[in-house]
Every structure is written in C-alpha cells, then in structure tokens.
Short mmCIF file of C-alpha atoms in Angstrom, two decimals:
data_model
loop_
_atom_site.label_atom_id
_atom_site.label_comp_id
_atom_site.label_asym_id
_atom_site.label_seq_id
_atom_site.Cartn_x
_atom_site.Cartn_y
_atom_site.Cartn_z
CA UNK A 84 -153.39 151.31 140.14
CA UNK A 85 -151.27 150.08 142.93
CA UNK A 86 -149.78 147.51 141.26
CA UNK A 87 -148.65 150.06 138.16
CA UNK A 88 -147.38 152.09 140.69
CA UNK A 89 -145.37 149.53 142.26
CA UNK A 90 -143.90 148.38 138.83
CA UNK A 91 -142.74 151.98 137.87
CA UNK A 92 -141.11 152.61 141.43
CA UNK A 93 -139.62 148.92 140.81
CA UNK A 94 -138.31 149.88 137.38
CA UNK A 95 -137.09 153.33 138.93
CA UNK A 96 -135.42 151.62 141.56
CA UNK A 97 -133.74 149.22 139.20
CA UNK A 98 -132.40 151.89 137.03
CA UNK A 99 -130.98 153.88 139.96
CA UNK A 100 -129.20 150.66 141.04
CA UNK A 101 -127.87 150.28 137.82
CA UNK A 102 -126.68 153.67 137.24
CA UNK A 103 -124.92 153.60 140.94
CA UNK A 104 -123.51 150.18 139.88
CA UNK A 105 -122.04 151.48 136.90
CA UNK A 106 -120.42 154.53 138.58
CA UNK A 107 -119.25 152.80 141.16
CA UNK A 108 -117.59 150.09 138.96
CA UNK A 109 -115.89 153.11 136.89
CA UNK A 110 -114.50 154.72 140.28
CA UNK A 111 -113.23 151.02 141.01
CA UNK A 112 -111.18 151.08 137.73
CA UNK A 113 -110.09 154.67 138.18
CA UNK A 114 -108.84 153.75 141.60
CA UNK A 115 -106.66 151.15 140.78
CA UNK A 116 -103.11 152.02 141.39
CA UNK A 117 -100.75 152.41 138.43
CA UNK A 118 -96.87 152.96 137.99
CA UNK A 119 -95.21 154.96 135.41
CA UNK A 120 -91.85 153.24 134.13
CA UNK A 121 -89.26 153.79 131.64
CA UNK A 122 -89.52 151.74 128.43
CA UNK A 123 -87.71 151.49 125.14
CA UNK A 124 -89.16 153.79 122.59
CA UNK A 125 -87.50 151.68 119.84
CA UNK A 126 -85.85 148.27 119.85
CA UNK A 127 -82.79 148.00 121.70
CA UNK A 128 -80.40 145.47 120.58
CA UNK A 129 -77.87 143.19 122.68
CA UNK A 130 -74.83 145.28 123.20
CA UNK A 131 -76.36 148.66 122.56
CA UNK A 132 -75.84 151.44 125.09
CA UNK A 133 -79.25 153.06 126.31
CA UNK A 134 -79.66 156.82 125.84
CA UNK A 135 -82.51 159.31 126.71
CA UNK A 136 -83.59 159.23 123.22
CA UNK A 137 -84.08 155.41 123.10
CA UNK A 138 -86.62 155.53 126.10
CA UNK A 139 -90.06 157.03 126.99
CA UNK A 140 -92.24 156.72 129.84
CA UNK A 141 -95.42 154.53 129.89
CA UNK A 142 -98.07 153.76 132.61
CA UNK A 143 -98.69 150.25 133.68
CA UNK A 144 -101.15 148.85 136.28
CA UNK A 145 -99.16 148.43 139.49
CA UNK A 146 -100.74 144.73 140.11
CA UNK A 147 -99.40 143.69 136.57
CA UNK A 148 -95.80 144.77 137.27
CA UNK A 149 -93.25 142.87 139.49
CA UNK A 150 -91.68 146.17 141.07
CA UNK A 151 -88.63 144.21 142.32
CA UNK A 152 -87.33 142.93 139.02
CA UNK A 153 -87.97 145.97 136.74
CA UNK A 154 -86.26 149.58 137.05
CA UNK A 155 -88.50 152.51 138.01
CA UNK A 156 -85.94 155.28 137.32
CA UNK A 157 -84.47 156.35 133.91
CA UNK A 158 -81.46 157.57 135.66
CA UNK A 159 -80.79 153.79 136.65
CA UNK A 160 -80.82 152.66 132.90
CA UNK A 161 -78.78 155.58 131.34
CA UNK A 162 -75.48 154.50 129.91
CA UNK A 163 -75.95 151.06 130.69
CA UNK A 164 -75.59 148.20 128.16
CA UNK A 165 -78.27 145.98 126.87
CA UNK A 166 -77.72 142.27 127.76
CA UNK A 167 -80.23 141.11 125.72
CA UNK A 168 -82.96 142.08 123.31
CA UNK A 169 -85.29 144.85 125.10
CA UNK A 170 -88.51 144.96 123.09
CA UNK A 171 -90.79 148.22 122.47
CA UNK A 172 -92.94 149.28 125.21
CA UNK A 173 -91.80 146.82 127.62
CA UNK A 174 -90.59 147.92 131.26
CA UNK A 175 -86.76 147.08 131.55
CA UNK A 176 -85.82 144.31 133.71
CA UNK A 177 -82.73 144.63 136.04
CA UNK A 178 -81.25 141.49 134.64
CA UNK A 179 -81.54 142.90 131.22
CA UNK A 180 -78.78 145.64 131.64
CA UNK A 181 -75.37 146.05 132.92
CA UNK A 182 -72.91 148.92 133.74
CA UNK A 183 -70.50 149.63 130.68
CA UNK A 184 -66.97 150.48 132.11
CA UNK A 185 -65.13 153.03 130.10
CA UNK A 186 -62.08 151.91 131.54
CA UNK A 187 -61.01 148.65 132.92
CA UNK A 188 -58.73 147.96 135.71
CA UNK A 189 -55.09 147.19 134.62
CA UNK A 190 -55.39 148.26 131.16
CA UNK A 191 -53.46 151.50 130.02
CA UNK A 192 -55.26 154.76 129.88
CA UNK A 193 -54.21 158.49 129.91
CA UNK A 194 -54.60 160.94 132.47
CA UNK A 195 -55.57 164.41 131.49
CA UNK A 196 -55.04 167.54 133.13
CA UNK A 197 -56.47 170.92 131.61
CA UNK A 198 -56.54 174.34 132.88
CA UNK A 199 -56.35 177.68 130.89
CA UNK A 200 -54.96 176.19 127.75
CA UNK A 201 -52.33 174.02 129.53
CA UNK A 202 -52.64 170.21 128.73
CA UNK A 203 -50.78 167.60 130.43
CA UNK A 204 -51.38 164.04 129.57
CA UNK A 205 -49.53 161.06 131.56
CA UNK A 206 -49.66 157.28 131.32
CA UNK A 207 -51.61 155.40 134.04
CA UNK A 208 -52.85 152.19 135.25
CA UNK A 209 -56.56 152.22 136.36
CA UNK A 210 -56.50 150.49 139.78
CA UNK A 211 -60.32 149.99 139.31
CA UNK A 212 -62.85 149.61 136.56
CA UNK A 213 -64.86 152.69 135.79
CA UNK A 214 -68.17 153.99 134.15
CA UNK A 215 -68.30 157.42 132.56
CA UNK A 216 -68.31 159.93 135.06
CA UNK A 217 -67.35 158.07 138.00
CA UNK A 218 -64.23 158.80 140.19
CA UNK A 219 -61.52 156.18 140.24
CA UNK A 220 -58.03 155.90 141.24
CA UNK A 221 -55.11 155.47 139.00
CA UNK A 222 -51.34 154.87 139.29
CA UNK A 223 -49.16 156.85 137.12
CA UNK A 224 -46.82 154.22 135.52
CA UNK A 225 -43.47 156.38 135.47
CA UNK A 226 -43.80 157.69 139.35
CA UNK A 227 -46.06 155.23 140.84
CA UNK A 228 -48.16 158.05 142.45
CA UNK A 229 -51.80 157.29 142.76
CA UNK A 230 -54.01 159.91 141.99
CA UNK A 231 -57.93 159.87 141.63
CA UNK A 232 -59.97 161.37 138.51
CA UNK A 233 -63.10 161.18 136.69
CA UNK A 234 -63.72 158.81 133.93
CA UNK A 235 -64.31 160.47 130.70
CA UNK A 236 -66.58 159.09 127.60
CA UNK A 237 -63.32 158.76 125.35
CA UNK A 238 -61.93 156.64 127.81
CA UNK A 239 -59.57 159.08 129.32
CA UNK A 240 -59.22 160.18 133.10
CA UNK A 241 -59.46 163.65 133.89
CA UNK A 242 -58.03 165.64 136.82
CA UNK A 243 -57.98 169.26 137.76
CA UNK A 244 -60.69 172.18 137.59
#
C-alpha cells in the first residue's frame, strides 16, 4: 500500500510540475518584448512616394529587429521616396527611402501670396532644396529681395496668412 500511495503522489507531483512548467513557458513567451513598426500594406516600387494609405502597423519581436536601421515612426516615412522596392509586411530600412524635394536650389519657382481674393505671383530662385511643408529662403529674380516661404505640393512657395 505504501508503494501504491508513493506512485500516486509521484504521478501527481509530476503532473503538477508539468502544468507549472507549461504555465511558466507561456509566461516567458508572453513577456518577450515586441515593437510595432510601420510596414508597406502593398508593394511600394522604387521611385514611389510613400503615403499613409500604403502603410500599416505590424508587431515584431524586438529581438528580431535591428532598431538602428529600421524606421519606427510613420511620420518619418510619409512623403518620402522609395529608393528601392519595398516588400509587403517588412520593416522599412532607413537606407530604403529619401526625402523628395518639391523645389530644388537654383531652379526657377513661383512665390505666391494670397489673401482675401488677392493673389500676387513673383518669379523666385530657391536658395535651398525644400520638401512639401518646409520653410525655405528664396530670392526674388527681379528685385534680389530674399524672403522665406512654405513649400507647397505643386512646387510653389507660399507666403502670407
């Protein structure tokens, strides 16, 4: 009877250890640090401009990501140009994108002032490259006056209210 009781206790102890072992293993997997990164929702071809609709967020194990080479924030990707093919679902490498200048230094552009129905357009020379939304310096071709304005999506520079 003693040996029968010992084997029941041993079996119970074994099952208990197996159960706790399984529980701790699941806790270890759940505690694995993860990171959420923006990834292409559809294939992005070389030369394409990255838009919000072409991105989604996906969860990755932190240990499988080189956090120094991938871009963690969507805002750092939007409006940039793909330097190479970006596959669906893969984190975007810093080296895979570049900023796309809407205006280039030295190339003719238009300065636009609009206020309450009044529109004044002047021909200017950008003194620096600029992306959409950036404030840059430009020189009026006729007067030589240097002003600052915001780069617009159509390649113009706007000033005023």
